[in-house]
Amino acid sequence: MGYEVDFLGVGTESKSGDAIALRFGNLHGARHEQTVVLIDAGFRDTGAELVEHIRTYFGTNTVDLVISSHPDQDHINGLEVVLNELQVKELWIHQPWLHNHKLADEFADGRLTDSSLGERLKQNLERAWSLSKLANRQGISVKEPFTGLTDKTGSVKVLGPTQSYYESLIPNFDGMPARAEASAVANESWLDKALRMVKEFVASWGEDHISDDGQTSAKNNSSVITQLIVDGKRLVFTADAGIQALEYAAEQIECCYSGAEFKLIQIPHHGSRRNIGPTVLNRLIGNPVAQGTYSGVTAIASTAKTGEPKHPRKAVLNAFTHRGARVLVTRGQGIMHYHNAPGRSGWSSLNAEPYHLSYEEEV
């Protein structure tokens, strides 16, 4: 048993995105001995690149499972091309318009009804709605990815969100009406953006410059957090999940008695500083280690070619490095992580991200 995970280089300029292709099973054998899974497909033009990647490197037109982590354009827009060009057997995607029961009571406008909110969600999340309809027309099995859902092999499992947590996030999705009470998570205002300044940071080994107080949007926290366990090795894909969502996922990992060795984690939200804190990072991959120690974990951030300094944040990369992770960043180029897989011509080994002793960041 082996696996091959490809992080495609989404974002030729400054806008980062996610498109992950993976396969597992007997990778030295026939196609029926393997399972092919896609997690997101970046922007619309990324979809065609992903289709070609699957055909070229996985040697197939059939995808066993497609997972849409959440309906942000840098994750979902390329999936329509994937569903049209490849033979997809199953799609995991949240359908929030099916979760509007008694939701109208959450908002200040008393004229709203559950039915009207369902239509509002379809309009606001048009890409997800259209993708679900496309899958239904093509006879693709559609499931909502809540905690505990597994694929047919039992190797792929959803760690989060739970259905109840997901439903609690819906009223705070972008474009929803005003809440009856003030939202606990506010988006960054135009004034906050105008007042941002660049500050020079000097780092010392083991000193984290990230906080447990970071907050991201409700839509980001609704991201599907996916686990793959193959041959006693655990891989975790976080999409744009934030600290609270990752805490729930950490609970799932801690309750898992498989004994699988943690080998790969996707750095959340392209390395954003708002999505990860030291406490949850300790729970996910372990406490800080002595300088030069490797824990056996690889951490990969999907970022655009010119996404820095926002994506990735050097403080976030350092925090993973403090815990012994081998940190890699796509910067618009593809990265493959593998175990017991055939060699691939034209691909070469990457050096880990250096520890950043000094760096500039917007604050």
mmCIF file of C-alpha atoms in Angstrom:
data_model
loop_
_atom_site.group_PDB
_atom_site.id
_atom_site.type_symbol
_atom_site.label_atom_id
_atom_site.label_comp_id
_atom_site.label_asym_id
_atom_site.label_seq_id
_atom_site.Cartn_x
_atom_site.Cartn_y
_atom_site.Cartn_z
ATOM 1 C CA MET A 1 0.000 0.000 0.000
ATOM 2 C CA GLY A 2 1.209 3.487 -0.818
ATOM 3 C CA TYR A 3 0.004 6.989 -1.550
ATOM 4 C CA GLU A 4 0.805 9.938 -3.772
ATOM 5 C CA VAL A 5 -0.384 13.458 -2.890
ATOM 6 C CA ASP A 6 -0.024 16.360 -5.312
ATOM 7 C CA PHE A 7 -0.531 19.973 -4.269
ATOM 8 C CA LEU A 8 -0.989 21.803 -7.562
ATOM 9 C CA GLY A 9 0.614 25.211 -7.962
ATOM 10 C CA VAL A 10 -2.532 27.347 -7.841
ATOM 11 C CA GLY A 11 -2.006 31.087 -8.261
ATOM 12 C CA THR A 12 0.515 32.370 -10.793
ATOM 13 C CA GLU A 13 0.361 35.869 -9.266
ATOM 14 C CA SER A 14 -0.850 36.962 -5.815
ATOM 15 C CA LYS A 15 -4.140 35.064 -5.305
ATOM 16 C CA SER A 16 -3.617 31.709 -3.607
ATOM 17 C CA GLY A 17 -5.890 28.681 -3.975
ATOM 18 C CA ASP A 18 -6.148 24.957 -3.290
ATOM 19 C CA ALA A 19 -6.205 21.991 -5.664
ATOM 20 C CA ILE A 20 -5.072 18.627 -4.291
ATOM 21 C CA ALA A 21 -4.974 15.342 -6.196
ATOM 22 C CA LEU A 22 -4.174 12.092 -4.418
ATOM 23 C CA ARG A 23 -4.306 8.382 -4.989
ATOM 24 C CA PHE A 24 -3.649 5.443 -2.698
ATOM 25 C CA GLY A 25 -3.557 1.656 -2.767
ATOM 26 C CA ASN A 26 -1.216 -0.517 -4.816
ATOM 27 C CA LEU A 27 0.314 2.244 -6.915
ATOM 28 C CA HIS A 28 2.509 -0.284 -8.712
ATOM 29 C CA GLY A 29 -0.561 -2.240 -9.796
ATOM 30 C CA ALA A 30 -3.629 -1.765 -11.962
ATOM 31 C CA ARG A 31 -6.115 1.121 -11.712
ATOM 32 C CA HIS A 32 -8.736 -1.007 -9.913
ATOM 33 C CA GLU A 33 -6.236 -1.479 -7.063
ATOM 34 C CA GLN A 34 -6.112 2.289 -6.502
ATOM 35 C CA THR A 35 -8.443 5.014 -5.237
ATOM 36 C CA VAL A 36 -8.263 8.530 -6.716
ATOM 37 C CA VAL A 37 -9.467 11.507 -4.654
ATOM 38 C CA LEU A 38 -9.540 15.237 -5.427
ATOM 39 C CA ILE A 39 -9.837 17.912 -2.735
ATOM 40 C CA ASP A 40 -10.848 21.239 -4.302
ATOM 41 C CA ALA A 41 -9.832 22.469 -7.741
ATOM 42 C CA GLY A 42 -8.694 26.069 -7.336
ATOM 43 C CA PHE A 43 -9.921 28.774 -9.701
ATOM 44 C CA ARG A 44 -11.803 28.008 -12.903
ATOM 45 C CA ASP A 45 -8.677 27.758 -15.074
ATOM 46 C CA THR A 46 -7.128 25.433 -12.471
ATOM 47 C CA GLY A 47 -9.815 22.854 -13.256
ATOM 48 C CA ALA A 48 -8.389 22.155 -16.712
ATOM 49 C CA GLU A 49 -4.872 21.861 -15.262
ATOM 50 C CA LEU A 50 -6.134 19.404 -12.659
ATOM 51 C CA VAL A 51 -7.880 17.277 -15.293
ATOM 52 C CA GLU A 52 -4.686 17.091 -17.347
ATOM 53 C CA HIS A 53 -2.666 16.300 -14.215
ATOM 54 C CA ILE A 54 -4.910 13.331 -13.372
ATOM 55 C CA ARG A 55 -4.681 11.972 -16.893
ATOM 56 C CA THR A 56 -0.915 12.454 -17.158
ATOM 57 C CA TYR A 57 0.312 11.316 -13.738
ATOM 58 C CA PHE A 58 -2.474 9.030 -12.494
ATOM 59 C CA GLY A 59 -3.214 7.547 -15.915
ATOM 60 C CA THR A 60 -6.996 7.645 -15.575
ATOM 61 C CA ASN A 61 -10.168 9.527 -16.491
ATOM 62 C CA THR A 62 -12.032 8.208 -13.460
ATOM 63 C CA VAL A 63 -12.082 9.874 -10.038
ATOM 64 C CA ASP A 64 -13.535 7.897 -7.151
ATOM 65 C CA LEU A 65 -14.218 10.865 -4.889
ATOM 66 C CA VAL A 66 -14.254 14.665 -5.173
ATOM 67 C CA ILE A 67 -14.368 16.728 -1.977
ATOM 68 C CA SER A 68 -15.398 20.378 -2.066
ATOM 69 C CA SER A 69 -14.023 21.810 1.178
ATOM 70 C CA HIS A 70 -16.041 25.070 1.129
ATOM 71 C CA PRO A 71 -17.500 27.446 -1.475
ATOM 72 C CA ASP A 72 -14.736 30.048 -1.801
ATOM 73 C CA GLN A 73 -13.801 30.734 -5.443
ATOM 74 C CA ASP A 74 -10.161 29.709 -4.967
ATOM 75 C CA HIS A 75 -11.319 26.222 -3.962
ATOM 76 C CA ILE A 76 -14.577 25.494 -5.796
ATOM 77 C CA ASN A 77 -14.546 27.278 -9.167
ATOM 78 C CA GLY A 78 -12.447 24.646 -10.952
ATOM 79 C CA LEU A 79 -14.675 21.744 -9.891
ATOM 80 C CA GLU A 80 -17.250 22.273 -12.649
ATOM 81 C CA VAL A 81 -14.561 21.507 -15.232
ATOM 82 C CA VAL A 82 -13.560 18.400 -13.277
ATOM 83 C CA LEU A 83 -17.135 17.075 -13.158
ATOM 84 C CA ASN A 84 -17.622 17.758 -16.870
ATOM 85 C CA GLU A 85 -14.307 16.355 -18.103
ATOM 86 C CA LEU A 86 -13.719 13.362 -15.817
ATOM 87 C CA GLN A 87 -15.875 10.432 -14.705
ATOM 88 C CA VAL A 88 -16.579 11.262 -11.072
ATOM 89 C CA LYS A 89 -18.235 8.598 -8.936
ATOM 90 C CA GLU A 90 -18.947 10.568 -5.755
ATOM 91 C CA LEU A 91 -19.042 14.208 -4.638
ATOM 92 C CA TRP A 92 -18.850 15.392 -1.048
ATOM 93 C CA ILE A 93 -20.184 18.934 -0.736
ATOM 94 C CA HIS A 94 -22.094 20.875 1.911
ATOM 95 C CA GLN A 95 -25.588 22.022 0.930
ATOM 96 C CA PRO A 96 -26.451 24.765 3.448
ATOM 97 C CA TRP A 97 -29.836 25.471 1.828
ATOM 98 C CA LEU A 98 -30.927 22.110 3.277
ATOM 99 C CA HIS A 99 -30.137 23.340 6.806
ATOM 100 C CA ASN A 100 -32.420 26.349 7.069
ATOM 101 C CA HIS A 101 -34.992 24.871 9.480
ATOM 102 C CA LYS A 102 -35.825 27.498 12.155
ATOM 103 C CA LEU A 103 -32.922 29.588 10.879
ATOM 104 C CA ALA A 104 -35.085 32.697 10.346
ATOM 105 C CA ASP A 105 -35.253 33.241 14.112
ATOM 106 C CA GLU A 106 -31.529 34.013 14.097
ATOM 107 C CA PHE A 107 -31.966 37.284 12.188
ATOM 108 C CA ALA A 108 -33.178 40.754 13.019
ATOM 109 C CA ASP A 109 -35.562 40.960 10.046
ATOM 110 C CA GLY A 110 -38.784 39.359 11.256
ATOM 111 C CA ARG A 111 -40.131 39.136 7.698
ATOM 112 C CA LEU A 112 -37.626 36.448 6.783
ATOM 113 C CA THR A 113 -38.790 32.840 6.549
ATOM 114 C CA ASP A 114 -36.858 29.589 6.496
ATOM 115 C CA SER A 115 -37.855 29.183 2.848
ATOM 116 C CA SER A 116 -36.615 32.647 1.847
ATOM 117 C CA LEU A 117 -33.328 32.030 3.662
ATOM 118 C CA GLY A 118 -32.886 28.786 1.764
ATOM 119 C CA GLU A 119 -33.214 30.721 -1.494
ATOM 120 C CA ARG A 120 -30.812 33.380 -0.168
ATOM 121 C CA LEU A 121 -28.224 30.698 0.531
ATOM 122 C CA LYS A 122 -28.605 29.272 -2.975
ATOM 123 C CA GLN A 123 -28.019 32.728 -4.452
ATOM 124 C CA ASN A 124 -25.065 33.590 -2.195
ATOM 125 C CA LEU A 125 -23.459 30.202 -2.730
ATOM 126 C CA GLU A 126 -24.397 29.855 -6.379
ATOM 127 C CA ARG A 127 -21.291 27.891 -7.310
ATOM 128 C CA ALA A 128 -21.997 25.198 -4.700
ATOM 129 C CA TRP A 129 -25.676 25.096 -5.700
ATOM 130 C CA SER A 130 -24.791 24.766 -9.398
ATOM 131 C CA LEU A 131 -22.209 22.087 -8.680
ATOM 132 C CA SER A 132 -24.723 20.043 -6.689
ATOM 133 C CA LYS A 133 -27.269 20.284 -9.523
ATOM 134 C CA LEU A 134 -24.610 19.292 -12.085
ATOM 135 C CA ALA A 135 -23.684 16.227 -10.026
ATOM 136 C CA ASN A 136 -27.322 15.201 -9.756
ATOM 137 C CA ARG A 137 -27.823 15.536 -13.514
ATOM 138 C CA GLN A 138 -24.805 13.344 -14.154
ATOM 139 C CA GLY A 139 -25.897 10.684 -11.674
ATOM 140 C CA ILE A 140 -22.973 11.340 -9.332
ATOM 141 C CA SER A 141 -23.583 10.285 -5.735
ATOM 142 C CA VAL A 142 -23.710 13.426 -3.526
ATOM 143 C CA LYS A 143 -23.071 13.350 0.223
ATOM 144 C CA GLU A 144 -22.591 16.068 2.815
ATOM 145 C CA PRO A 145 -19.181 15.746 4.514
ATOM 146 C CA PHE A 146 -19.812 15.913 8.247
ATOM 147 C CA THR A 147 -17.640 14.404 10.984
ATOM 148 C CA GLY A 148 -17.373 10.634 10.740
ATOM 149 C CA LEU A 149 -18.217 10.211 7.048
ATOM 150 C CA THR A 150 -15.874 7.721 5.364
ATOM 151 C CA ASP A 151 -15.306 6.615 1.797
ATOM 152 C CA LYS A 152 -15.911 3.064 0.564
ATOM 153 C CA THR A 153 -12.374 1.987 1.464
ATOM 154 C CA GLY A 154 -12.580 3.350 5.014
ATOM 155 C CA SER A 155 -9.280 5.165 4.476
ATOM 156 C CA VAL A 156 -10.713 8.643 3.898
ATOM 157 C CA LYS A 157 -12.579 10.159 6.854
ATOM 158 C CA VAL A 158 -14.076 13.565 7.644
ATOM 159 C CA LEU A 159 -12.722 14.979 10.911
ATOM 160 C CA GLY A 160 -14.850 18.123 10.773
ATOM 161 C CA PRO A 161 -17.118 19.959 10.821
ATOM 162 C CA THR A 162 -19.909 18.256 12.745
ATOM 163 C CA GLN A 163 -23.382 18.982 11.396
ATOM 164 C CA SER A 164 -24.325 20.981 14.496
ATOM 165 C CA TYR A 165 -21.175 23.122 14.320
ATOM 166 C CA TYR A 166 -21.711 23.685 10.587
ATOM 167 C CA GLU A 167 -25.292 24.798 11.133
ATOM 168 C CA SER A 168 -24.153 27.238 13.835
ATOM 169 C CA LEU A 169 -21.848 28.877 11.268
ATOM 170 C CA ILE A 170 -24.421 29.385 8.490
ATOM 171 C CA PRO A 171 -25.970 32.611 9.900
ATOM 172 C CA ASN A 172 -22.524 34.260 9.768
ATOM 173 C CA PHE A 173 -21.765 33.358 6.153
ATOM 174 C CA ASP A 174 -20.928 36.312 3.907
ATOM 175 C CA GLY A 175 -24.034 37.935 2.436
ATOM 176 C CA MET A 176 -26.444 36.699 5.079
ATOM 177 C CA PRO A 177 -28.846 39.212 6.702
ATOM 178 C CA ALA A 178 -27.952 40.991 9.941
ATOM 179 C CA ARG A 179 -28.052 38.789 13.027
ATOM 180 C CA ALA A 180 -30.490 39.494 15.841
ATOM 181 C CA GLU A 181 -27.377 39.855 18.004
ATOM 182 C CA ALA A 182 -23.929 41.089 17.028
ATOM 183 C CA SER A 183 -21.751 38.517 15.315
ATOM 184 C CA ALA A 184 -18.924 37.089 17.368
ATOM 185 C CA VAL A 185 -16.598 37.154 14.370
ATOM 186 C CA ALA A 186 -16.317 40.347 12.338
ATOM 187 C CA ASN A 187 -14.644 40.689 8.984
ATOM 188 C CA GLU A 188 -11.742 43.084 8.729
ATOM 189 C CA SER A 189 -13.083 46.607 8.086
ATOM 190 C CA TRP A 190 -11.786 48.984 5.421
ATOM 191 C CA LEU A 191 -10.322 51.130 8.221
ATOM 192 C CA ASP A 192 -8.416 48.160 9.632
ATOM 193 C CA LYS A 193 -6.981 47.509 6.176
ATOM 194 C CA ALA A 194 -6.016 51.165 5.718
ATOM 195 C CA LEU A 195 -4.202 51.232 9.053
ATOM 196 C CA ARG A 196 -2.153 48.105 8.457
ATOM 197 C CA MET A 197 1.569 48.671 8.557
ATOM 198 C CA VAL A 198 4.670 46.597 7.884
ATOM 199 C CA LYS A 199 6.700 45.625 10.908
ATOM 200 C CA GLU A 200 10.086 43.935 11.150
ATOM 201 C CA PHE A 201 10.157 40.802 13.322
ATOM 202 C CA VAL A 202 13.221 39.131 14.796
ATOM 203 C CA ALA A 203 12.675 35.465 15.678
ATOM 204 C CA SER A 204 14.309 33.203 18.247
ATOM 205 C CA TRP A 205 14.031 29.439 18.070
ATOM 206 C CA GLY A 206 10.964 28.152 19.886
ATOM 207 C CA GLU A 207 9.300 31.556 20.201
ATOM 208 C CA ASP A 208 5.937 31.547 18.444
ATOM 209 C CA HIS A 209 4.709 34.782 16.886
ATOM 210 C CA ILE A 210 1.202 33.403 16.394
ATOM 211 C CA SER A 211 -1.750 33.688 18.756
ATOM 212 C CA ASP A 212 -4.570 31.495 20.035
ATOM 213 C CA ASP A 213 -6.888 34.482 19.512
ATOM 214 C CA GLY A 214 -6.837 34.443 15.708
ATOM 215 C CA GLN A 215 -10.259 34.506 14.039
ATOM 216 C CA THR A 216 -11.313 33.652 10.508
ATOM 217 C CA SER A 217 -14.632 33.819 8.694
ATOM 218 C CA ALA A 218 -17.535 31.462 9.333
ATOM 219 C CA LYS A 219 -17.248 30.149 5.781
ATOM 220 C CA ASN A 220 -13.585 29.287 6.324
ATOM 221 C CA ASN A 221 -14.411 27.508 9.584
ATOM 222 C CA SER A 222 -16.989 25.446 7.688
ATOM 223 C CA SER A 223 -14.156 23.877 5.659
ATOM 224 C CA VAL A 224 -14.098 20.105 5.422
ATOM 225 C CA ILE A 225 -11.119 18.724 7.343
ATOM 226 C CA THR A 226 -10.169 15.404 5.786
ATOM 227 C CA GLN A 227 -8.001 12.566 7.048
ATOM 228 C CA LEU A 228 -6.367 9.820 5.006
ATOM 229 C CA ILE A 229 -4.821 6.794 6.725
ATOM 230 C CA VAL A 230 -2.804 4.454 4.509
ATOM 231 C CA ASP A 231 -0.274 1.840 5.605
ATOM 232 C CA GLY A 232 -0.254 3.166 9.180
ATOM 233 C CA LYS A 233 0.382 6.752 8.097
ATOM 234 C CA ARG A 234 -1.963 9.689 8.767
ATOM 235 C CA LEU A 235 -2.392 12.657 6.418
ATOM 236 C CA VAL A 236 -4.638 15.629 7.282
ATOM 237 C CA PHE A 237 -6.013 18.232 4.871
ATOM 238 C CA THR A 238 -7.320 21.405 6.510
ATOM 239 C CA ALA A 239 -8.432 23.700 3.635
ATOM 240 C CA ASP A 240 -9.161 27.137 5.192
ATOM 241 C CA ALA A 241 -10.254 25.919 8.636
ATOM 242 C CA GLY A 242 -9.622 28.212 11.594
ATOM 243 C CA ILE A 243 -8.554 27.597 15.174
ATOM 244 C CA GLN A 244 -11.973 26.583 16.513
ATOM 245 C CA ALA A 245 -12.614 24.161 13.660
ATOM 246 C CA LEU A 246 -9.127 22.679 14.058
ATOM 247 C CA GLU A 247 -9.725 22.182 17.796
ATOM 248 C CA TYR A 248 -12.739 19.989 16.975
ATOM 249 C CA ALA A 249 -10.661 18.051 14.454
ATOM 250 C CA ALA A 250 -7.877 17.580 17.029
ATOM 251 C CA GLU A 251 -10.431 15.940 19.308
ATOM 252 C CA GLN A 252 -11.247 13.463 16.556
ATOM 253 C CA ILE A 253 -7.574 12.648 16.047
ATOM 254 C CA GLU A 254 -7.004 12.215 19.787
ATOM 255 C CA CYS A 255 -9.965 9.817 19.967
ATOM 256 C CA CYS A 256 -8.641 7.729 17.091
ATOM 257 C CA TYR A 257 -7.008 4.517 18.245
ATOM 258 C CA SER A 258 -5.480 3.534 14.915
ATOM 259 C CA GLY A 259 -1.953 4.334 16.103
ATOM 260 C CA ALA A 260 -1.220 5.839 12.697
ATOM 261 C CA GLU A 261 1.938 7.916 12.402
ATOM 262 C CA PHE A 262 1.321 11.589 11.511
ATOM 263 C CA LYS A 263 3.120 12.188 8.194
ATOM 264 C CA LEU A 264 1.482 15.146 6.424
ATOM 265 C CA ILE A 265 -0.581 18.197 7.312
ATOM 266 C CA GLN A 266 -1.813 20.953 5.043
ATOM 267 C CA ILE A 267 -0.997 24.348 6.567
ATOM 268 C CA PRO A 268 -4.428 26.007 6.912
ATOM 269 C CA HIS A 269 -5.560 28.848 4.648
ATOM 270 C CA HIS A 270 -2.333 29.185 2.667
ATOM 271 C CA GLY A 271 -0.369 29.991 5.837
ATOM 272 C CA SER A 272 -2.621 32.751 7.172
ATOM 273 C CA ARG A 273 -1.783 33.895 10.714
ATOM 274 C CA ARG A 274 -5.488 33.997 11.687
ATOM 275 C CA ASN A 275 -6.057 30.260 11.229
ATOM 276 C CA ILE A 276 -3.573 28.591 13.553
ATOM 277 C CA GLY A 277 -2.480 29.066 17.149
ATOM 278 C CA PRO A 278 0.209 27.432 19.313
ATOM 279 C CA THR A 279 -2.207 25.434 21.478
ATOM 280 C CA VAL A 280 -4.052 23.687 18.654
ATOM 281 C CA LEU A 281 -0.791 23.203 16.764
ATOM 282 C CA ASN A 282 0.622 21.380 19.792
ATOM 283 C CA ARG A 283 -2.435 19.137 19.801
ATOM 284 C CA LEU A 284 -2.206 18.397 16.098
ATOM 285 C CA ILE A 285 1.495 17.684 15.570
ATOM 286 C CA GLY A 286 3.188 17.968 18.985
ATOM 287 C CA ASN A 287 5.053 20.385 21.225
ATOM 288 C CA PRO A 288 8.117 22.416 20.154
ATOM 289 C CA VAL A 289 11.336 20.441 19.772
ATOM 290 C CA ALA A 290 15.044 21.200 19.964
ATOM 291 C CA GLN A 291 16.456 23.038 16.965
ATOM 292 C CA GLY A 292 17.490 20.633 14.206
ATOM 293 C CA THR A 293 15.068 17.911 15.341
ATOM 294 C CA TYR A 294 12.740 16.418 12.719
ATOM 295 C CA SER A 295 9.430 15.012 13.955
ATOM 296 C CA GLY A 296 8.637 13.088 10.782
ATOM 297 C CA VAL A 297 5.794 15.423 9.762
ATOM 298 C CA THR A 298 5.718 17.315 6.462
ATOM 299 C CA ALA A 299 3.667 20.538 6.409
ATOM 300 C CA ILE A 300 2.692 22.059 3.055
ATOM 301 C CA ALA A 301 1.230 25.501 2.349
ATOM 302 C CA SER A 302 -0.579 26.127 -0.950
ATOM 303 C CA THR A 303 0.300 29.674 -1.989
ATOM 304 C CA ALA A 304 0.418 31.834 -5.078
ATOM 305 C CA LYS A 305 3.700 32.654 -6.771
ATOM 306 C CA THR A 306 3.712 36.206 -5.366
ATOM 307 C CA GLY A 307 1.411 35.777 -2.371
ATOM 308 C CA GLU A 308 3.899 36.926 0.257
ATOM 309 C CA PRO A 309 3.980 38.421 2.814
ATOM 310 C CA LYS A 310 0.293 37.556 3.385
ATOM 311 C CA HIS A 311 0.455 33.973 2.116
ATOM 312 C CA PRO A 312 2.337 32.413 3.707
ATOM 313 C CA ARG A 313 3.132 34.230 6.936
ATOM 314 C CA LYS A 314 6.695 33.567 8.027
ATOM 315 C CA ALA A 315 5.547 33.374 11.654
ATOM 316 C CA VAL A 316 3.241 30.483 10.736
ATOM 317 C CA LEU A 317 5.990 28.639 8.865
ATOM 318 C CA ASN A 318 8.321 29.094 11.838
ATOM 319 C CA ALA A 319 5.676 27.732 14.237
ATOM 320 C CA PHE A 320 5.450 24.488 12.252
ATOM 321 C CA THR A 321 9.248 24.328 12.052
ATOM 322 C CA HIS A 322 9.477 24.776 15.852
ATOM 323 C CA ARG A 323 7.562 21.521 16.164
ATOM 324 C CA GLY A 324 9.950 19.595 13.969
ATOM 325 C CA ALA A 325 7.918 19.716 10.760
ATOM 326 C CA ARG A 326 9.550 19.779 7.361
ATOM 327 C CA VAL A 327 7.845 22.845 5.886
ATOM 328 C CA LEU A 328 7.272 23.233 2.145
ATOM 329 C CA VAL A 329 5.530 26.040 0.218
ATOM 330 C CA THR A 330 4.152 25.706 -3.331
ATOM 331 C CA ARG A 331 4.579 29.375 -4.410
ATOM 332 C CA GLY A 332 2.735 28.596 -7.631
ATOM 333 C CA GLN A 333 4.587 25.310 -8.268
ATOM 334 C CA GLY A 334 3.395 21.738 -7.739
ATOM 335 C CA ILE A 335 4.612 19.645 -4.801
ATOM 336 C CA MET A 336 4.305 15.855 -4.510
ATOM 337 C CA HIS A 337 4.399 13.982 -1.188
ATOM 338 C CA TYR A 338 4.507 10.193 -1.479
ATOM 339 C CA HIS A 339 5.046 6.812 0.141
ATOM 340 C CA ASN A 340 5.725 3.565 -1.720
ATOM 341 C CA ALA A 341 4.920 5.149 -5.066
ATOM 342 C CA PRO A 342 6.532 4.839 -8.510
ATOM 343 C CA GLY A 343 9.176 7.368 -9.491
ATOM 344 C CA ARG A 344 8.107 10.382 -11.505
ATOM 345 C CA SER A 345 10.289 11.714 -14.286
ATOM 346 C CA GLY A 346 11.103 15.424 -14.148
ATOM 347 C CA TRP A 347 10.273 15.875 -10.474
ATOM 348 C CA SER A 348 13.055 16.478 -7.964
ATOM 349 C CA SER A 349 13.444 16.729 -4.183
ATOM 350 C CA LEU A 350 12.770 20.037 -2.433
ATOM 351 C CA ASN A 351 14.688 21.629 0.389
ATOM 352 C CA ALA A 352 12.673 22.433 3.484
ATOM 353 C CA GLU A 353 11.743 26.042 4.198
ATOM 354 C CA PRO A 354 14.559 27.671 6.221
ATOM 355 C CA TYR A 355 13.902 28.983 9.710
ATOM 356 C CA HIS A 356 13.177 32.689 9.253
ATOM 357 C CA LEU A 357 15.275 34.637 11.768
ATOM 358 C CA SER A 358 13.913 37.969 10.595
ATOM 359 C CA TYR A 359 11.018 38.929 8.355
ATOM 360 C CA GLU A 360 8.593 41.703 7.529
ATOM 361 C CA GLU A 361 4.852 41.326 7.982
ATOM 362 C CA GLU A 362 1.770 43.493 7.816
ATOM 363 C CA VAL A 363 0.252 44.121 11.259
#
